[in-house]
Amino acid sequence: MSEISAAITAVHGYVPEDRLTNADLEKMVDTSDEWIRTRTGIRERRILKGEGKGASDLGAEAVKGLLAKSGTKPEEVEMLICATATPDHLFPATANIISDKVGIKNAWSYDIMAACSGFLYALNTASQFIETGKYKKIVVVGADKMSSIVNYKDRSNCILFGDGSAAVLLEPNTERLGVRDAIMHSDGMGCQFLHQKAGGSAYPASIQTVENEEHFIHQEGQTVFKFAVSKMADVSAEIMERNGLTGDDVDWLVPHQANLRIIDATARRMKLDDKKVMVNIQKYGNTTNGTIPLCLWEWEDKLRKGDNLILAAFGGGFTWGSIYMKWACDPIQKI
Ligand SMILES: CC(C)(COP(=O)(O)OP(=O)(O)OC[C@H]1O[C@@H](n2cnc3c(N)ncnc32)[C@H](O)[C@@H]1OP(=O)(O)O)[C@@H](O)C(=O)NCCC(=O)NCCS
């Protein structure tokens, strides 16, 4: 690794106001609050309402707040990467739209699609640019309006997902803080178990695809669950071992929030005390690319300079990965 590392120097999140509770879902599909809580840990999710609103509206709110709290002028940002599974359009990139909405004019911007691992892929990608020494300010934003692709008649899926976004500012660090290591994986055989079939080039939108409900998330929950449990735990254990870390050395696990049982299994494998695990799935459900930065945002006033963080995710593709970082700043005023 070069002497320059990429450090998160600010984080900000945004979730829409409207809530979809388990009680609401009980009225929509054959389910119960008890079933949802015990199988997933989720109590409610946020939903972005409004004609023509998309992931960029969520992302723009997060980025606006990020720039304000870090005292960064939009024109200082050199690059913006948006991780999303629910882009506003297939093209142009949602990153471009976010940049336009917040007045970022001097940056180049693009999307990364890696389903629920997208934020980690984007963070790892952005880190490489910082480490070269050529880039000083990069925004990485995870934004998803999952409610746009959830079938609210499918009880096994509609209970899981919510809308949300959060963004981080990456800057160079020369104190050996920030991103220290990353392990990323993907395996395309996972496509069959978790995908949105229609709307792309293989199955363009047609009356038939709409009638067949092929624009919604298709997920074989049990299979995905088994892969998620083993892969997220494996990759977290692998990055700890590679960096000589034990459970005692890790201050925080920042896991993707898909199912509380997947998070618990990962924490157990890492031999981590529950108190060191960031969990907010009960409030937001699975916001896909929003989960990890939303956790960082919510916990930012507890994070101390030098804290060892393990970020871990698993998602459609399949994709999975882990990042080891040393937190680079003392608590920042939350706004
Ligand atoms: C979706 C998920 C919560 C389902 O939980 P599960 O314990 O695997 O449940 P199963 O799919 O085995 O279903 C068990 C039973 O509950 C029923 N069920 C499914 N959803 C239900 C709901 N919302 N309410 C009540 N019952 C439900 C099923 O129909 C099944 O009934 P049956 O036994 O009569 O056939 C779980 O598989 C999961 O979290 N998967 C991974 C999701 C994920 O992480 N996705 C994103 C990756 S980033």
Short mmCIF file of C-alpha atoms and ligand atoms in Angstrom, two decimals:
data_model
loop_
_atom_site.label_atom_id
_atom_site.label_comp_id
_atom_site.label_asym_id
_atom_site.label_seq_id
_atom_site.Cartn_x
_atom_site.Cartn_y
_atom_site.Cartn_z
CA MET A 1 0.00 0.00 0.00
CA SER A 2 1.25 3.50 -0.83
CA GLU A 3 2.05 6.01 1.92
CA ILE A 4 -1.15 7.87 1.12
CA SER A 5 -4.26 6.13 2.31
CA ALA A 6 -7.90 7.07 1.76
CA ALA A 7 -9.73 8.21 4.87
CA ILE A 8 -13.36 9.01 5.49
CA THR A 9 -13.40 12.56 6.83
CA ALA A 10 -17.16 13.13 6.88
CA VAL A 11 -20.33 11.09 6.62
CA HIS A 12 -23.95 12.08 6.23
CA GLY A 13 -27.19 10.17 5.75
CA TYR A 14 -30.70 10.77 4.59
CA VAL A 15 -33.84 8.69 4.98
CA PRO A 16 -37.30 9.80 3.81
CA GLU A 17 -39.92 10.62 6.42
CA ASP A 18 -42.63 8.14 5.45
CA ARG A 19 -42.55 4.90 7.45
CA LEU A 20 -43.80 1.46 6.45
CA THR A 21 -44.23 -0.52 9.66
CA ASN A 22 -44.77 -4.24 10.21
CA ALA A 23 -48.32 -3.36 11.22
CA ASP A 24 -48.82 -1.69 7.82
CA LEU A 25 -47.50 -4.81 6.06
CA GLU A 26 -49.88 -7.01 8.06
CA LYS A 27 -52.67 -5.20 6.22
CA MET A 28 -51.06 -5.73 2.80
CA VAL A 29 -49.90 -9.38 2.85
CA ASP A 30 -50.36 -12.50 4.96
CA THR A 31 -47.67 -11.85 7.57
CA SER A 32 -47.22 -10.80 11.19
CA ASP A 33 -45.08 -8.38 13.12
CA GLU A 34 -43.82 -11.31 15.20
CA TRP A 35 -42.75 -13.32 12.11
CA ILE A 36 -40.94 -10.38 10.57
CA ARG A 37 -39.14 -9.40 13.78
CA THR A 38 -37.98 -12.90 14.67
CA ARG A 39 -36.93 -13.87 11.10
CA THR A 40 -35.31 -10.58 10.10
CA GLY A 41 -35.03 -8.12 13.01
CA ILE A 42 -36.93 -5.46 11.05
CA ARG A 43 -39.68 -3.31 12.60
CA GLU A 44 -40.12 -0.57 10.00
CA ARG A 45 -38.61 0.91 6.83
CA ARG A 46 -38.65 4.34 5.18
CA ILE A 47 -40.35 4.91 1.84
CA LEU A 48 -39.68 7.72 -0.63
CA LYS A 49 -43.00 8.99 -1.92
CA GLY A 50 -43.70 11.46 -4.70
CA GLU A 51 -44.12 11.36 -8.45
CA GLY A 52 -40.84 11.23 -10.33
CA LYS A 53 -38.66 10.86 -7.23
CA GLY A 54 -35.75 8.46 -7.54
CA ALA A 55 -32.53 7.31 -5.91
CA SER A 56 -30.86 10.58 -6.95
CA ASP A 57 -33.24 12.54 -4.70
CA LEU A 58 -32.14 10.44 -1.73
CA GLY A 59 -28.48 10.67 -2.73
CA ALA A 60 -28.59 14.42 -3.34
CA GLU A 61 -29.93 15.02 0.19
CA ALA A 62 -27.12 12.93 1.69
CA VAL A 63 -24.43 14.65 -0.40
CA LYS A 64 -25.80 18.14 0.31
CA GLY A 65 -25.58 17.47 4.05
CA LEU A 66 -22.11 15.95 3.64
CA LEU A 67 -20.74 19.01 1.85
CA ALA A 68 -22.32 21.38 4.37
CA LYS A 69 -20.99 19.61 7.45
CA SER A 70 -17.48 19.18 6.05
CA GLY A 71 -17.29 22.75 4.76
CA THR A 72 -16.62 21.43 1.25
CA LYS A 73 -17.61 23.59 -1.71
CA PRO A 74 -19.31 21.59 -4.49
CA GLU A 75 -16.70 22.78 -6.98
CA GLU A 76 -13.90 21.24 -4.85
CA VAL A 77 -15.20 17.70 -5.39
CA GLU A 78 -13.14 15.93 -8.06
CA MET A 79 -15.09 12.72 -8.40
CA LEU A 80 -18.40 11.26 -7.26
CA ILE A 81 -19.23 7.56 -7.31
CA CYS A 82 -22.77 6.42 -6.67
CA ALA A 83 -23.46 2.83 -5.66
CA THR A 84 -27.03 1.94 -6.51
CA ALA A 85 -29.20 -0.97 -7.57
CA THR A 86 -32.12 1.32 -8.35
CA PRO A 87 -30.73 4.03 -10.63
CA ASP A 88 -33.13 6.81 -11.68
CA HIS A 89 -32.67 5.61 -15.28
CA LEU A 90 -30.56 2.90 -16.93
CA PHE A 91 -28.59 5.87 -18.25
CA PRO A 92 -27.31 8.46 -17.57
CA ALA A 93 -25.63 7.51 -14.32
CA THR A 94 -27.46 8.48 -11.15
CA ALA A 95 -24.09 9.88 -9.98
CA ASN A 96 -24.32 12.48 -12.78
CA ILE A 97 -27.82 13.45 -11.70
CA ILE A 98 -26.80 13.76 -8.05
CA SER A 99 -23.83 15.92 -9.02
CA ASP A 100 -26.11 18.18 -11.01
CA LYS A 101 -28.63 18.44 -8.17
CA VAL A 102 -26.00 19.54 -5.65
CA GLY A 103 -23.96 21.80 -7.94
CA ILE A 104 -20.88 19.55 -8.29
CA LYS A 105 -19.53 20.83 -11.61
CA ASN A 106 -15.82 20.01 -11.68
CA ALA A 107 -16.06 16.29 -11.04
CA TRP A 108 -16.50 13.21 -13.17
CA SER A 109 -19.06 10.83 -11.82
CA TYR A 110 -20.36 7.34 -12.47
CA ASP A 111 -22.36 4.52 -10.93
CA ILE A 112 -21.24 1.19 -9.56
CA MET A 113 -23.71 -1.67 -9.58
CA ALA A 114 -22.88 -4.54 -7.29
CA ALA A 115 -26.24 -4.88 -5.53
CA CYS A 116 -25.86 -4.83 -1.74
CA SER A 117 -22.05 -4.87 -1.90
CA GLY A 118 -22.00 -1.79 -4.13
CA PHE A 119 -21.02 0.67 -1.42
CA LEU A 120 -17.95 -1.39 -0.49
CA TYR A 121 -17.00 -1.82 -4.15
CA ALA A 122 -17.33 1.97 -4.63
CA LEU A 123 -15.37 2.77 -1.48
CA ASN A 124 -12.60 0.40 -2.54
CA THR A 125 -12.55 1.87 -6.06
CA ALA A 126 -12.47 5.47 -4.80
CA SER A 127 -9.66 4.58 -2.36
CA GLN A 128 -7.43 3.56 -5.27
CA PHE A 129 -7.80 7.03 -6.82
CA ILE A 130 -6.89 8.72 -3.52
CA GLU A 131 -3.91 6.40 -2.98
CA THR A 132 -2.38 7.45 -6.31
CA GLY A 133 -2.03 10.95 -4.85
CA LYS A 134 -3.88 12.49 -7.81
CA TYR A 135 -7.25 12.93 -6.08
CA LYS A 136 -7.91 14.89 -2.90
CA LYS A 137 -11.70 14.90 -2.53
CA ILE A 138 -13.97 12.09 -3.65
CA VAL A 139 -17.60 11.61 -2.63
CA VAL A 140 -18.93 8.06 -2.42
CA VAL A 141 -22.68 7.80 -2.05
CA GLY A 142 -24.91 4.75 -1.61
CA ALA A 143 -28.51 5.45 -2.62
CA ASP A 144 -31.44 3.14 -3.20
CA LYS A 145 -35.15 3.50 -3.66
CA MET A 146 -35.89 -0.19 -3.16
CA SER A 147 -39.62 0.50 -2.94
CA SER A 148 -39.54 1.05 -6.73
CA ILE A 149 -38.67 -2.62 -7.41
CA VAL A 150 -40.38 -4.38 -4.49
CA ASN A 151 -43.51 -6.40 -5.19
CA TYR A 152 -45.81 -5.48 -2.30
CA LYS A 153 -47.83 -8.64 -2.97
CA ASP A 154 -44.81 -10.90 -2.31
CA ARG A 155 -44.64 -11.42 1.45
CA SER A 156 -41.20 -13.01 1.47
CA ASN A 157 -39.60 -9.93 -0.13
CA CYS A 158 -41.65 -6.84 0.67
CA ILE A 159 -40.88 -7.13 4.37
CA LEU A 160 -37.14 -6.79 3.80
CA PHE A 161 -36.43 -3.59 1.91
CA GLY A 162 -36.57 0.16 2.50
CA ASP A 163 -35.33 3.41 0.93
CA GLY A 164 -32.32 5.39 2.11
CA SER A 165 -28.98 6.92 1.31
CA ALA A 166 -25.72 8.03 2.88
CA ALA A 167 -22.50 9.52 1.60
CA VAL A 168 -18.89 9.78 2.71
CA LEU A 169 -16.09 12.18 1.82
CA LEU A 170 -12.76 10.49 1.10
CA GLU A 171 -9.53 12.44 1.51
CA PRO A 172 -5.82 11.52 1.62
CA ASN A 173 -4.27 10.55 4.95
CA THR A 174 -0.59 10.13 5.71
CA GLU A 175 -0.93 8.83 9.30
CA ARG A 176 -1.68 5.22 8.25
CA LEU A 177 -5.36 5.78 8.99
CA GLY A 178 -8.32 5.21 6.66
CA VAL A 179 -8.70 2.18 4.40
CA ARG A 180 -5.99 -0.36 5.24
CA ASP A 181 -7.16 -3.43 3.33
CA ALA A 182 -10.01 -4.66 1.15
CA ILE A 183 -11.14 -8.05 -0.10
CA MET A 184 -13.79 -8.15 -2.82
CA HIS A 185 -15.44 -11.14 -4.47
CA SER A 186 -18.09 -11.91 -7.06
CA ASP A 187 -19.65 -15.05 -8.51
CA GLY A 188 -22.09 -14.70 -11.39
CA MET A 189 -23.76 -18.04 -10.72
CA GLY A 190 -25.70 -16.17 -8.02
CA CYS A 191 -27.74 -14.29 -10.63
CA GLN A 192 -30.39 -17.00 -10.78
CA PHE A 193 -31.19 -16.63 -7.07
CA LEU A 194 -31.45 -12.85 -6.78
CA HIS A 195 -32.17 -10.54 -9.69
CA GLN A 196 -34.53 -8.10 -11.37
CA LYS A 197 -35.26 -10.00 -14.57
CA ALA A 198 -36.69 -7.41 -16.94
CA GLY A 199 -35.92 -3.85 -17.95
CA GLY A 200 -32.37 -4.46 -19.16
CA SER A 201 -31.13 -5.48 -22.62
CA ALA A 202 -31.87 -9.20 -22.20
CA TYR A 203 -35.54 -8.66 -21.42
CA PRO A 204 -36.50 -5.09 -22.36
CA ALA A 205 -39.68 -3.74 -20.83
CA SER A 206 -42.82 -4.91 -22.61
CA ILE A 207 -46.45 -5.42 -21.73
CA GLN A 208 -45.58 -9.08 -21.22
CA THR A 209 -42.75 -8.39 -18.75
CA VAL A 210 -45.03 -6.08 -16.78
CA GLU A 211 -47.85 -8.63 -16.74
CA ASN A 212 -45.39 -11.30 -15.58
CA GLU A 213 -44.22 -9.00 -12.76
CA GLU A 214 -40.63 -9.34 -13.96
CA HIS A 215 -39.60 -5.80 -12.99
CA PHE A 216 -39.63 -6.70 -9.31
CA ILE A 217 -36.92 -8.29 -7.19
CA HIS A 218 -36.82 -12.05 -7.61
CA GLN A 219 -35.18 -13.68 -4.61
CA GLU A 220 -34.88 -17.26 -3.44
CA GLY A 221 -34.57 -16.27 0.18
CA GLN A 222 -33.29 -19.48 1.74
CA THR A 223 -30.51 -19.98 -0.81
CA VAL A 224 -29.44 -16.34 -0.61
CA PHE A 225 -29.53 -16.56 3.18
CA LYS A 226 -27.17 -19.57 3.24
CA PHE A 227 -24.64 -17.91 0.91
CA ALA A 228 -24.87 -14.59 2.77
CA VAL A 229 -24.21 -16.19 6.15
CA SER A 230 -21.18 -18.14 5.01
CA LYS A 231 -19.63 -15.59 2.62
CA MET A 232 -20.00 -12.51 4.84
CA ALA A 233 -18.56 -14.38 7.82
CA ASP A 234 -15.75 -15.94 5.72
CA VAL A 235 -14.61 -12.66 4.20
CA SER A 236 -14.70 -10.85 7.56
CA ALA A 237 -12.65 -13.60 9.19
CA GLU A 238 -10.24 -13.55 6.22
CA ILE A 239 -9.56 -9.82 6.43
CA MET A 240 -9.02 -10.04 10.20
CA GLU A 241 -6.57 -12.89 9.81
CA ARG A 242 -4.69 -11.16 6.98
CA ASN A 243 -4.23 -8.09 9.19
CA GLY A 244 -3.43 -9.98 12.40
CA LEU A 245 -6.62 -8.80 14.14
CA THR A 246 -8.51 -10.69 16.83
CA GLY A 247 -12.03 -9.93 18.02
CA ASP A 248 -10.49 -7.87 20.84
CA ASP A 249 -8.67 -5.64 18.32
CA VAL A 250 -11.81 -4.82 16.33
CA ASP A 251 -13.73 -1.84 17.71
CA TRP A 252 -16.68 -1.98 15.30
CA LEU A 253 -18.26 -4.32 12.80
CA VAL A 254 -20.21 -2.32 10.21
CA PRO A 255 -22.27 -5.00 8.49
CA HIS A 256 -24.67 -4.78 5.57
CA GLN A 257 -28.16 -4.82 7.09
CA ALA A 258 -30.04 -7.58 5.24
CA ASN A 259 -31.14 -9.81 8.09
CA LEU A 260 -30.25 -9.67 11.78
CA ARG A 261 -29.50 -13.41 11.74
CA ILE A 262 -26.84 -12.88 9.03
CA ILE A 263 -25.28 -10.07 11.08
CA ASP A 264 -25.27 -12.20 14.25
CA ALA A 265 -23.61 -15.11 12.46
CA THR A 266 -20.87 -12.81 11.14
CA ALA A 267 -20.27 -11.27 14.57
CA ARG A 268 -20.09 -14.72 16.18
CA ARG A 269 -17.52 -15.89 13.64
CA MET A 270 -15.44 -12.77 14.40
CA LYS A 271 -15.81 -13.43 18.16
CA LEU A 272 -17.21 -9.93 18.64
CA ASP A 273 -19.23 -8.66 21.52
CA ASP A 274 -22.74 -7.46 20.45
CA LYS A 275 -21.89 -3.96 21.68
CA LYS A 276 -19.32 -3.65 18.88
CA VAL A 277 -21.80 -4.40 16.11
CA MET A 278 -23.66 -1.58 14.36
CA VAL A 279 -27.29 -2.59 13.86
CA ASN A 280 -30.08 -0.31 12.66
CA ILE A 281 -31.98 -2.80 10.52
CA GLN A 282 -34.96 -2.51 12.88
CA LYS A 283 -35.50 1.10 11.70
CA TYR A 284 -34.67 1.00 8.01
CA GLY A 285 -34.73 -2.62 6.77
CA ASN A 286 -32.38 -3.38 3.88
CA THR A 287 -31.62 -0.13 2.05
CA THR A 288 -29.11 -2.01 -0.18
CA ASN A 289 -26.31 0.52 -0.87
CA GLY A 290 -27.43 2.77 1.97
CA THR A 291 -26.96 0.33 4.84
CA ILE A 292 -23.24 0.61 5.64
CA PRO A 293 -22.83 4.41 5.33
CA LEU A 294 -26.12 4.92 7.22
CA CYS A 295 -24.59 2.93 10.09
CA LEU A 296 -21.41 5.03 9.98
CA TRP A 297 -23.56 8.18 10.06
CA GLU A 298 -25.61 6.98 12.98
CA TRP A 299 -22.54 5.91 14.99
CA GLU A 300 -20.22 8.76 14.00
CA ASP A 301 -20.29 10.44 17.41
CA LYS A 302 -19.08 7.18 19.01
CA LEU A 303 -16.19 6.64 16.60
CA ARG A 304 -12.71 7.65 17.75
CA LYS A 305 -9.56 8.33 15.77
CA GLY A 306 -7.66 5.04 15.38
CA ASP A 307 -10.68 2.76 15.94
CA ASN A 308 -10.47 -0.48 13.95
CA LEU A 309 -13.55 -0.97 11.77
CA ILE A 310 -14.47 -3.99 9.67
CA LEU A 311 -17.06 -3.26 6.98
CA ALA A 312 -18.71 -6.34 5.46
CA ALA A 313 -21.37 -6.92 2.83
CA PHE A 314 -23.06 -9.57 0.72
CA GLY A 315 -25.41 -8.99 -2.18
CA GLY A 316 -26.93 -10.04 -5.47
CA GLY A 317 -24.56 -11.19 -8.17
CA PHE A 318 -23.42 -12.78 -5.95
CA THR A 319 -21.05 -10.12 -4.64
CA TRP A 320 -19.39 -9.89 -1.26
CA GLY A 321 -16.50 -8.18 0.40
CA SER A 322 -14.89 -6.65 3.42
CA ILE A 323 -12.89 -3.52 4.16
CA TYR A 324 -10.61 -2.94 7.12
CA MET A 325 -10.22 0.72 8.01
CA LYS A 326 -8.84 2.78 10.84
CA TRP A 327 -11.20 5.62 11.61
CA ALA A 328 -9.38 8.87 10.88
CA CYS A 329 -11.11 11.55 12.91
CA ASP A 330 -12.45 12.23 16.37
CA PRO A 331 -16.23 12.73 16.64
CA ILE A 332 -17.56 15.39 14.32
CA GLN A 333 -20.53 17.55 15.19
CA LYS A 334 -23.67 15.84 13.86
CA ILE A 335 -26.11 18.02 11.92
C1 LIG B 1 -36.43 -13.95 3.20
C2 LIG B 1 -36.17 -14.56 4.55
C3 LIG B 1 -36.41 -13.56 5.67
C4 LIG B 1 -37.14 -15.73 4.77
O1 LIG B 1 -36.88 -16.33 6.01
P1 LIG B 1 -36.72 -17.90 6.11
O2 LIG B 1 -36.52 -18.21 7.54
O3 LIG B 1 -35.65 -18.34 5.16
O4 LIG B 1 -38.13 -18.38 5.65
P2 LIG B 1 -38.48 -19.39 4.48
O5 LIG B 1 -38.26 -18.77 3.16
O6 LIG B 1 -37.81 -20.71 4.78
O7 LIG B 1 -40.02 -19.55 4.73
C5 LIG B 1 -40.52 -20.21 5.88
C6 LIG B 1 -42.03 -20.13 5.85
O8 LIG B 1 -42.42 -18.78 6.12
C7 LIG B 1 -43.30 -18.31 5.09
N1 LIG B 1 -43.09 -16.88 4.91
C8 LIG B 1 -42.29 -16.25 4.05
N2 LIG B 1 -42.39 -14.93 4.21
C9 LIG B 1 -43.27 -14.73 5.20
C10 LIG B 1 -43.79 -13.59 5.82
N3 LIG B 1 -43.44 -12.35 5.46
N4 LIG B 1 -44.68 -13.75 6.82
C11 LIG B 1 -45.06 -14.96 7.21
N5 LIG B 1 -44.61 -16.10 6.66
C12 LIG B 1 -43.71 -15.97 5.67
C13 LIG B 1 -42.93 -19.12 3.89
O9 LIG B 1 -44.00 -19.17 2.97
C14 LIG B 1 -42.62 -20.47 4.49
O10 LIG B 1 -43.85 -21.12 4.72
P3 LIG B 1 -43.98 -22.73 4.50
O11 LIG B 1 -43.00 -23.33 5.44
O12 LIG B 1 -45.40 -22.97 4.81
O13 LIG B 1 -43.61 -22.92 3.05
C15 LIG B 1 -34.74 -15.11 4.65
O14 LIG B 1 -34.61 -16.23 3.81
C16 LIG B 1 -33.69 -14.12 4.26
O15 LIG B 1 -33.46 -13.15 4.96
N6 LIG B 1 -32.96 -14.37 3.16
C17 LIG B 1 -31.84 -13.57 2.75
C18 LIG B 1 -32.32 -12.24 2.30
C19 LIG B 1 -31.18 -11.38 1.98
O16 LIG B 1 -30.29 -11.25 2.74
N7 LIG B 1 -31.27 -10.76 0.83
C20 LIG B 1 -30.44 -9.74 0.38
C21 LIG B 1 -29.07 -10.17 0.25
S1 LIG B 1 -28.22 -8.70 0.26
#
